[in-house]
Amino acid sequence: MKEQVRVLIIGSGPAGYTAAIYTSRANLQPVLYEGIEPGGQLTTTTEVENFPGYPEGVDGNQMMADIRKQAQRFGADIRAGIITSVDLSQRPFRVVVDGSHEIEAESLIVSTGASAKYLGLPSETKFRGQGVSACATCDGFFYRKKEVAVVGGGDTACEEATYLASLCKKVYLIVRKPFLRASKAMQERVFSTPNIEVLFEHNTVEVLGDDLKGVTGALLRKTDGTERTIDISGFFLAIGHHPNTELFKGQLELDEEGYIKVAAPSSKTSVEGVFAAGDVKDPHYRQAITAAASGCVAALDCERFLLK
Ligand code: NDP
């Protein structure tokens, strides 16, 4: 016998947990599957200082544990497990968990998030959270008056480099091509900021560091083969994100980058009864607070849909 669920929430970052708080308070008995990375991207950062309500800042893991607990307080059924397939062709939607457990869901809230792209260097993985970060807005503050590097040549990289330049002594912008891909306005901001040095045609060979201090530098190689080392204590990736939407390809309308399209300002997707919240539908803001807010929107839309 398949399990019947009124609201199934897929994904466990601030968007998913907030949707769980709202739908459980509305007595809709939501079931939430946490997925591959319980707590989402915030669990890979160190301290969160820009989420309202934590005047002293809060550890990313702790904040996710708090929001999770808050949802459970109202009866949200939060489970470990990965959704392995979905069929949105008819209602109730059919969902399979871990390849075997079948669920029929009257409504779905998709909050599977996005993942920052990394270069794939072992040294980069080793120092993740110890100097390597994919979020300057989250972690930049910890590098005040220090030297850091940003990798990437798009709008995010330029925006992050400019932001970091306002806090740090020096910012290297490591760009693999001989030009920036970012908009002209963003490029101008970068070029007119005196403490940003753009290193065109450079790739990172290795992030350098030790167990005690974390990141201490980076070994770079120029396209002409010459190598140089830069001394830095922060290494920021800004080479794009990919939304976690593989499960929904061909079933939900996605944009050209793979983000779920919603009928803004609502959370409604192209399938009635399926709602999207958080980074999975947001390539622009990507903040914990905006994700949480969109989880609330999805929960309210879902509640209205079920009441209809
Ligand atoms: P983009 O895809 O635009 O840029 C990614 C950058 O990373 C490119 O310069 C790319 O290089 C580089 N890159 C990718 N892979 C590697 C790699 N392995 N090694 C080194 N460099 C690499 O992503 P963004 O996150 O910058 O932007 C995403 C979208 O969001 C864009 O549409 C952007 O315009 C928008 N955005 C808008 C903002 C604004 O308007 N304020 C702010 C932030 C983002 P290459 O050019 O060689 O491919």
Short mmCIF file of C-alpha atoms and ligand atoms in Angstrom, two decimals:
data_model
loop_
_atom_site.label_atom_id
_atom_site.label_comp_id
_atom_site.label_asym_id
_atom_site.label_seq_id
_atom_site.Cartn_x
_atom_site.Cartn_y
_atom_site.Cartn_z
CA MET A 1 0.00 0.00 0.00
CA LYS A 2 1.44 3.35 -1.02
CA GLU A 3 1.80 6.00 1.64
CA GLN A 4 -0.57 8.95 1.18
CA VAL A 5 0.75 12.41 2.02
CA ARG A 6 -0.96 15.78 1.76
CA VAL A 7 2.17 17.91 1.47
CA LEU A 8 5.51 16.44 0.50
CA ILE A 9 8.49 18.77 0.85
CA ILE A 10 11.66 17.78 -0.99
CA GLY A 11 14.82 19.35 0.36
CA SER A 12 15.97 20.67 3.70
CA GLY A 13 17.57 24.08 3.52
CA PRO A 14 15.96 27.22 4.96
CA ALA A 15 13.28 27.07 2.23
CA GLY A 16 12.19 23.49 2.92
CA TYR A 17 12.26 23.81 6.71
CA THR A 18 10.33 27.09 6.61
CA ALA A 19 7.72 25.51 4.33
CA ALA A 20 7.51 22.71 6.92
CA ILE A 21 6.94 25.21 9.76
CA TYR A 22 4.10 26.92 7.92
CA THR A 23 2.39 23.79 6.59
CA SER A 24 2.60 21.97 9.91
CA ARG A 25 1.17 24.98 11.75
CA ALA A 26 -1.64 24.92 9.17
CA ASN A 27 -2.24 21.30 10.22
CA LEU A 28 -1.38 19.87 6.80
CA GLN A 29 0.92 17.19 8.30
CA PRO A 30 3.82 17.76 5.93
CA VAL A 31 6.43 15.11 5.30
CA LEU A 32 9.89 16.45 4.44
CA TYR A 33 12.72 14.44 2.95
CA GLU A 34 16.11 15.91 3.72
CA GLY A 35 18.03 14.62 0.70
CA ILE A 36 21.75 14.28 0.12
CA GLU A 37 22.81 17.30 2.18
CA PRO A 38 20.56 17.64 5.25
CA GLY A 39 20.37 21.33 6.12
CA GLY A 40 21.56 22.38 2.66
CA GLN A 41 24.36 24.73 1.66
CA LEU A 42 24.42 26.60 4.97
CA THR A 43 25.88 23.56 6.65
CA THR A 44 29.03 24.06 4.59
CA THR A 45 29.56 27.63 5.75
CA THR A 46 30.93 28.68 9.09
CA GLU A 47 29.09 31.48 10.81
CA VAL A 48 25.95 33.21 9.59
CA GLU A 49 25.86 36.84 10.67
CA ASN A 50 23.22 38.27 8.35
CA PHE A 51 20.14 36.28 9.32
CA PRO A 52 17.85 38.49 11.41
CA GLY A 53 17.35 37.35 14.98
CA TYR A 54 20.89 36.23 15.78
CA PRO A 55 22.64 39.36 17.07
CA GLU A 56 25.81 37.42 17.84
CA GLY A 57 25.71 35.39 14.61
CA VAL A 58 25.09 31.68 14.49
CA ASP A 59 26.84 28.61 13.18
CA GLY A 60 25.20 27.55 9.87
CA ASN A 61 24.66 24.01 11.14
CA GLN A 62 23.14 25.29 14.36
CA MET A 63 20.75 27.57 12.53
CA MET A 64 19.53 24.72 10.35
CA ALA A 65 19.14 22.50 13.43
CA ASP A 66 17.09 25.27 15.09
CA ILE A 67 14.75 25.76 12.11
CA ARG A 68 14.37 21.97 11.78
CA LYS A 69 13.47 21.70 15.47
CA GLN A 70 10.97 24.52 15.09
CA ALA A 71 9.22 22.61 12.27
CA GLN A 72 9.17 19.40 14.32
CA ARG A 73 7.61 21.26 17.23
CA PHE A 74 4.47 21.68 15.10
CA GLY A 75 4.49 18.06 13.97
CA ALA A 76 6.39 18.18 10.67
CA ASP A 77 7.56 14.66 9.83
CA ILE A 78 11.20 15.16 8.85
CA ARG A 79 12.87 12.11 7.40
CA ALA A 80 16.26 11.09 6.08
CA GLY A 81 16.02 9.85 2.51
CA ILE A 82 16.58 10.78 -1.08
CA ILE A 83 13.83 11.12 -3.63
CA THR A 84 14.88 8.94 -6.54
CA SER A 85 11.99 9.54 -8.94
CA VAL A 86 8.87 11.62 -9.34
CA ASP A 87 5.90 11.33 -11.66
CA LEU A 88 4.05 14.61 -11.96
CA SER A 89 1.87 13.56 -14.90
CA GLN A 90 -1.20 13.07 -12.71
CA ARG A 91 -2.45 13.77 -9.20
CA PRO A 92 -1.76 12.50 -6.68
CA PHE A 93 1.89 12.82 -7.65
CA ARG A 94 3.87 9.63 -7.38
CA VAL A 95 7.20 9.85 -5.64
CA VAL A 96 9.74 7.14 -4.88
CA VAL A 97 12.12 7.45 -1.93
CA ASP A 98 15.47 5.63 -1.90
CA GLY A 99 14.42 3.58 -4.88
CA SER A 100 11.73 1.63 -3.06
CA HIS A 101 9.31 3.49 -0.77
CA GLU A 102 6.38 4.81 -2.79
CA ILE A 103 4.40 7.87 -1.81
CA GLU A 104 1.31 9.49 -3.31
CA ALA A 105 1.38 13.22 -2.62
CA GLU A 106 -1.51 15.63 -3.07
CA SER A 107 0.93 18.52 -3.33
CA LEU A 108 4.68 19.00 -3.60
CA ILE A 109 7.01 21.73 -2.44
CA VAL A 110 10.35 21.50 -4.23
CA SER A 111 13.22 23.06 -2.31
CA THR A 112 16.15 21.02 -3.52
CA GLY A 113 18.43 24.05 -3.70
CA ALA A 114 21.43 24.69 -5.87
CA SER A 115 25.02 23.70 -5.50
CA ALA A 116 27.99 25.97 -5.99
CA LYS A 117 30.40 24.75 -8.61
CA TYR A 118 33.91 23.99 -7.46
CA LEU A 119 37.07 23.51 -9.52
CA GLY A 120 37.45 19.93 -8.36
CA LEU A 121 40.93 20.22 -6.83
CA PRO A 122 41.64 17.93 -3.85
CA SER A 123 43.28 20.84 -1.99
CA GLU A 124 40.12 22.90 -2.52
CA THR A 125 38.02 20.17 -0.90
CA LYS A 126 40.50 19.82 1.95
CA PHE A 127 40.28 23.50 2.92
CA ARG A 128 36.54 23.95 2.41
CA GLY A 129 35.34 25.93 5.44
CA GLN A 130 39.00 26.65 6.34
CA GLY A 131 39.57 29.42 3.83
CA VAL A 132 37.79 27.99 0.80
CA SER A 133 34.29 29.33 0.36
CA ALA A 134 31.71 29.71 -2.39
CA CYS A 135 29.93 32.61 -0.73
CA ALA A 136 31.61 35.97 -0.19
CA THR A 137 28.46 37.48 1.32
CA CYS A 138 28.45 34.71 3.95
CA ASP A 139 32.14 34.47 4.74
CA GLY A 140 33.85 37.64 3.49
CA PHE A 141 33.63 39.35 6.84
CA PHE A 142 36.06 36.84 8.35
CA TYR A 143 38.79 38.05 5.99
CA ARG A 144 38.79 41.72 6.94
CA LYS A 145 42.13 43.40 6.19
CA LYS A 146 43.47 40.17 4.69
CA GLU A 147 44.37 39.17 1.14
CA VAL A 148 41.97 36.92 -0.73
CA ALA A 149 41.28 35.58 -4.22
CA VAL A 150 38.08 35.15 -6.18
CA VAL A 151 37.86 32.72 -9.10
CA GLY A 152 35.56 33.52 -12.01
CA GLY A 153 34.87 36.21 -14.56
CA GLY A 154 31.08 36.53 -14.44
CA ASP A 155 28.80 38.96 -12.63
CA THR A 156 28.95 36.95 -9.40
CA ALA A 157 32.75 36.95 -9.37
CA CYS A 158 32.89 40.69 -10.04
CA GLU A 159 30.24 41.45 -7.45
CA GLU A 160 31.97 39.29 -4.87
CA ALA A 161 35.39 40.74 -5.67
CA THR A 162 34.02 44.27 -5.26
CA TYR A 163 32.31 43.35 -2.00
CA LEU A 164 35.46 41.70 -0.66
CA ALA A 165 37.56 44.70 -1.75
CA SER A 166 35.55 46.85 0.65
CA LEU A 167 36.62 44.60 3.53
CA CYS A 168 39.95 43.12 2.54
CA LYS A 169 43.40 44.54 1.98
CA LYS A 170 43.68 43.04 -1.50
CA VAL A 171 41.59 40.88 -3.82
CA TYR A 172 42.99 38.86 -6.72
CA LEU A 173 40.41 38.05 -9.37
CA ILE A 174 41.51 34.87 -11.14
CA VAL A 175 40.02 34.72 -14.64
CA ARG A 176 40.73 31.89 -17.05
CA LYS A 177 39.99 33.89 -20.22
CA PRO A 178 41.64 37.12 -21.41
CA PHE A 179 38.40 39.00 -20.69
CA LEU A 180 35.58 39.19 -18.19
CA ARG A 181 32.19 37.77 -19.04
CA ALA A 182 30.44 40.12 -16.59
CA SER A 183 28.30 43.09 -17.64
CA LYS A 184 30.14 46.28 -18.59
CA ALA A 185 28.97 48.10 -15.47
CA MET A 186 30.27 45.34 -13.24
CA GLN A 187 33.57 45.24 -15.12
CA GLU A 188 33.99 48.97 -14.65
CA ARG A 189 33.46 48.60 -10.92
CA VAL A 190 36.17 45.98 -10.79
CA PHE A 191 38.66 47.96 -12.89
CA SER A 192 38.09 51.12 -10.88
CA THR A 193 38.65 49.43 -7.53
CA PRO A 194 42.32 49.96 -6.69
CA ASN A 195 42.75 46.94 -4.43
CA ILE A 196 41.47 44.42 -6.99
CA GLU A 197 44.12 42.89 -9.23
CA VAL A 198 42.71 40.97 -12.17
CA LEU A 199 44.83 38.03 -13.25
CA PHE A 200 43.64 37.18 -16.74
CA GLU A 201 44.41 33.84 -18.35
CA HIS A 202 45.23 32.25 -15.01
CA ASN A 203 44.08 28.92 -13.66
CA THR A 204 44.46 27.56 -10.17
CA VAL A 205 46.75 24.57 -9.95
CA GLU A 206 46.52 24.08 -6.20
CA VAL A 207 45.17 25.80 -3.09
CA LEU A 208 47.99 25.98 -0.57
CA GLY A 209 47.71 25.80 3.18
CA ASP A 210 48.22 23.80 6.33
CA ASP A 211 46.00 22.14 8.91
CA LEU A 212 46.59 24.84 11.49
CA LYS A 213 46.13 28.04 9.47
CA GLY A 214 43.90 26.78 6.67
CA VAL A 215 44.49 28.50 3.33
CA THR A 216 47.75 30.41 3.01
CA GLY A 217 48.09 30.77 -0.75
CA ALA A 218 47.39 29.49 -4.23
CA LEU A 219 49.59 28.22 -7.02
CA LEU A 220 48.46 29.66 -10.37
CA ARG A 221 49.41 28.85 -13.93
CA LYS A 222 49.09 31.30 -16.79
CA THR A 223 48.11 30.06 -20.23
CA ASP A 224 51.69 30.68 -21.41
CA GLY A 225 52.81 28.07 -18.87
CA THR A 226 54.37 30.42 -16.29
CA GLU A 227 53.52 29.77 -12.67
CA ARG A 228 53.23 32.05 -9.67
CA THR A 229 52.18 31.79 -6.06
CA ILE A 230 49.91 34.31 -4.37
CA ASP A 231 49.69 34.70 -0.60
CA ILE A 232 46.05 34.67 0.46
CA SER A 233 43.99 33.51 3.42
CA GLY A 234 40.66 33.24 1.59
CA PHE A 235 39.90 31.47 -1.69
CA PHE A 236 36.42 32.22 -3.04
CA LEU A 237 34.78 30.33 -5.87
CA ALA A 238 32.36 32.25 -8.05
CA ILE A 239 32.19 30.05 -11.12
CA GLY A 240 28.45 29.55 -11.05
CA HIS A 241 25.86 27.33 -9.41
CA HIS A 242 23.81 24.48 -10.73
CA PRO A 243 20.25 23.99 -9.54
CA ASN A 244 19.37 20.54 -8.27
CA THR A 245 16.58 19.86 -10.74
CA GLU A 246 17.68 16.67 -12.53
CA LEU A 247 14.66 14.89 -11.00
CA PHE A 248 12.22 17.30 -12.63
CA LYS A 249 13.63 17.57 -16.17
CA GLY A 250 10.88 17.07 -18.72
CA GLN A 251 8.20 17.42 -16.02
CA LEU A 252 8.48 20.96 -14.73
CA GLU A 253 9.26 23.98 -16.88
CA LEU A 254 12.88 24.98 -16.29
CA ASP A 255 14.81 27.98 -17.59
CA GLU A 256 17.86 27.57 -19.81
CA GLU A 257 20.11 27.22 -16.73
CA GLY A 258 17.87 24.51 -15.27
CA TYR A 259 16.21 26.64 -12.55
CA ILE A 260 12.49 25.94 -11.97
CA LYS A 261 10.28 28.60 -13.50
CA VAL A 262 7.64 29.99 -11.16
CA ALA A 263 4.78 32.38 -11.78
CA ALA A 264 6.28 35.19 -9.68
CA PRO A 265 5.48 36.54 -7.17
CA SER A 266 3.90 33.15 -6.37
CA SER A 267 5.73 29.84 -6.06
CA LYS A 268 3.52 28.09 -8.61
CA THR A 269 5.37 25.95 -11.13
CA SER A 270 4.12 24.78 -14.53
CA VAL A 271 2.32 21.87 -12.83
CA GLU A 272 -0.67 22.69 -10.63
CA GLY A 273 -0.06 21.53 -7.08
CA VAL A 274 3.74 21.71 -7.37
CA PHE A 275 5.43 24.69 -5.76
CA ALA A 276 9.09 25.71 -5.73
CA ALA A 277 11.02 27.57 -3.06
CA GLY A 278 14.58 28.65 -2.41
CA ASP A 279 17.67 28.51 -4.61
CA VAL A 280 16.16 25.91 -6.92
CA LYS A 281 14.13 28.70 -8.49
CA ASP A 282 16.36 31.66 -7.65
CA PRO A 283 19.64 32.26 -9.49
CA HIS A 284 19.84 35.86 -8.24
CA TYR A 285 19.60 36.35 -4.48
CA ARG A 286 20.60 32.97 -3.01
CA GLN A 287 20.44 34.10 0.62
CA ALA A 288 19.17 32.13 3.61
CA ILE A 289 16.64 34.83 4.36
CA THR A 290 15.27 34.97 0.80
CA ALA A 291 15.10 31.16 0.70
CA ALA A 292 13.25 31.08 4.02
CA ALA A 293 10.84 33.75 2.79
CA SER A 294 10.13 31.80 -0.37
CA GLY A 295 9.50 28.67 1.72
CA CYS A 296 6.77 30.64 3.47
CA VAL A 297 5.32 31.73 0.11
CA ALA A 298 5.28 28.13 -1.15
CA ALA A 299 3.57 26.92 2.03
CA LEU A 300 0.85 29.56 1.77
CA ASP A 301 0.30 28.82 -1.94
CA CYS A 302 0.16 25.11 -1.16
CA GLU A 303 -2.33 25.62 1.65
CA ARG A 304 -4.61 27.64 -0.66
CA PHE A 305 -4.33 24.97 -3.34
CA LEU A 306 -5.33 22.19 -0.92
CA LEU A 307 -8.25 24.18 0.46
CA LYS A 308 -9.66 24.69 -3.05
P1 NDP B 1 28.44 32.82 -15.01
O1 NDP B 1 28.15 31.48 -15.60
O2 NDP B 1 27.96 34.04 -15.68
O3 NDP B 1 30.05 32.99 -14.93
C1 NDP B 1 30.84 31.95 -14.46
C2 NDP B 1 32.29 32.42 -14.57
O4 NDP B 1 33.09 31.39 -14.00
C3 NDP B 1 32.75 32.62 -16.00
O5 NDP B 1 33.65 33.70 -16.07
C4 NDP B 1 33.48 31.32 -16.31
O6 NDP B 1 34.52 31.47 -17.22
C5 NDP B 1 34.06 31.00 -14.96
N1 NDP B 1 34.31 29.57 -14.81
C6 NDP B 1 33.44 28.55 -14.97
N2 NDP B 1 34.05 27.38 -14.74
C7 NDP B 1 35.34 27.68 -14.43
C8 NDP B 1 36.46 26.91 -14.09
N3 NDP B 1 36.40 25.58 -14.01
N4 NDP B 1 37.62 27.55 -13.83
C9 NDP B 1 37.71 28.88 -13.89
N5 NDP B 1 36.68 29.68 -14.21
C10 NDP B 1 35.50 29.08 -14.47
O7 NDP B 1 27.98 32.69 -13.50
P2 NDP B 1 27.63 33.85 -12.44
O8 NDP B 1 27.38 33.13 -11.17
O9 NDP B 1 28.65 34.90 -12.45
O10 NDP B 1 26.26 34.45 -12.96
C11 NDP B 1 25.09 33.64 -13.11
C12 NDP B 1 23.96 34.50 -13.67
O11 NDP B 1 23.53 35.43 -12.68
C13 NDP B 1 24.42 35.34 -14.87
O12 NDP B 1 23.35 35.45 -15.77
C14 NDP B 1 24.72 36.67 -14.26
O13 NDP B 1 24.62 37.74 -15.17
C15 NDP B 1 23.66 36.77 -13.16
N6 NDP B 1 24.12 37.64 -12.06
C16 NDP B 1 23.74 38.95 -12.10
C17 NDP B 1 24.14 39.81 -11.12
C18 NDP B 1 23.73 41.22 -11.19
O14 NDP B 1 23.15 41.60 -12.19
N7 NDP B 1 23.95 41.99 -10.15
C19 NDP B 1 25.00 39.39 -9.99
C20 NDP B 1 25.35 37.99 -10.07
C21 NDP B 1 24.93 37.18 -11.07
P3 NDP B 1 34.30 31.62 -18.78
O15 NDP B 1 33.83 33.04 -18.99
O16 NDP B 1 35.64 31.34 -19.31
O17 NDP B 1 33.26 30.60 -19.17
#
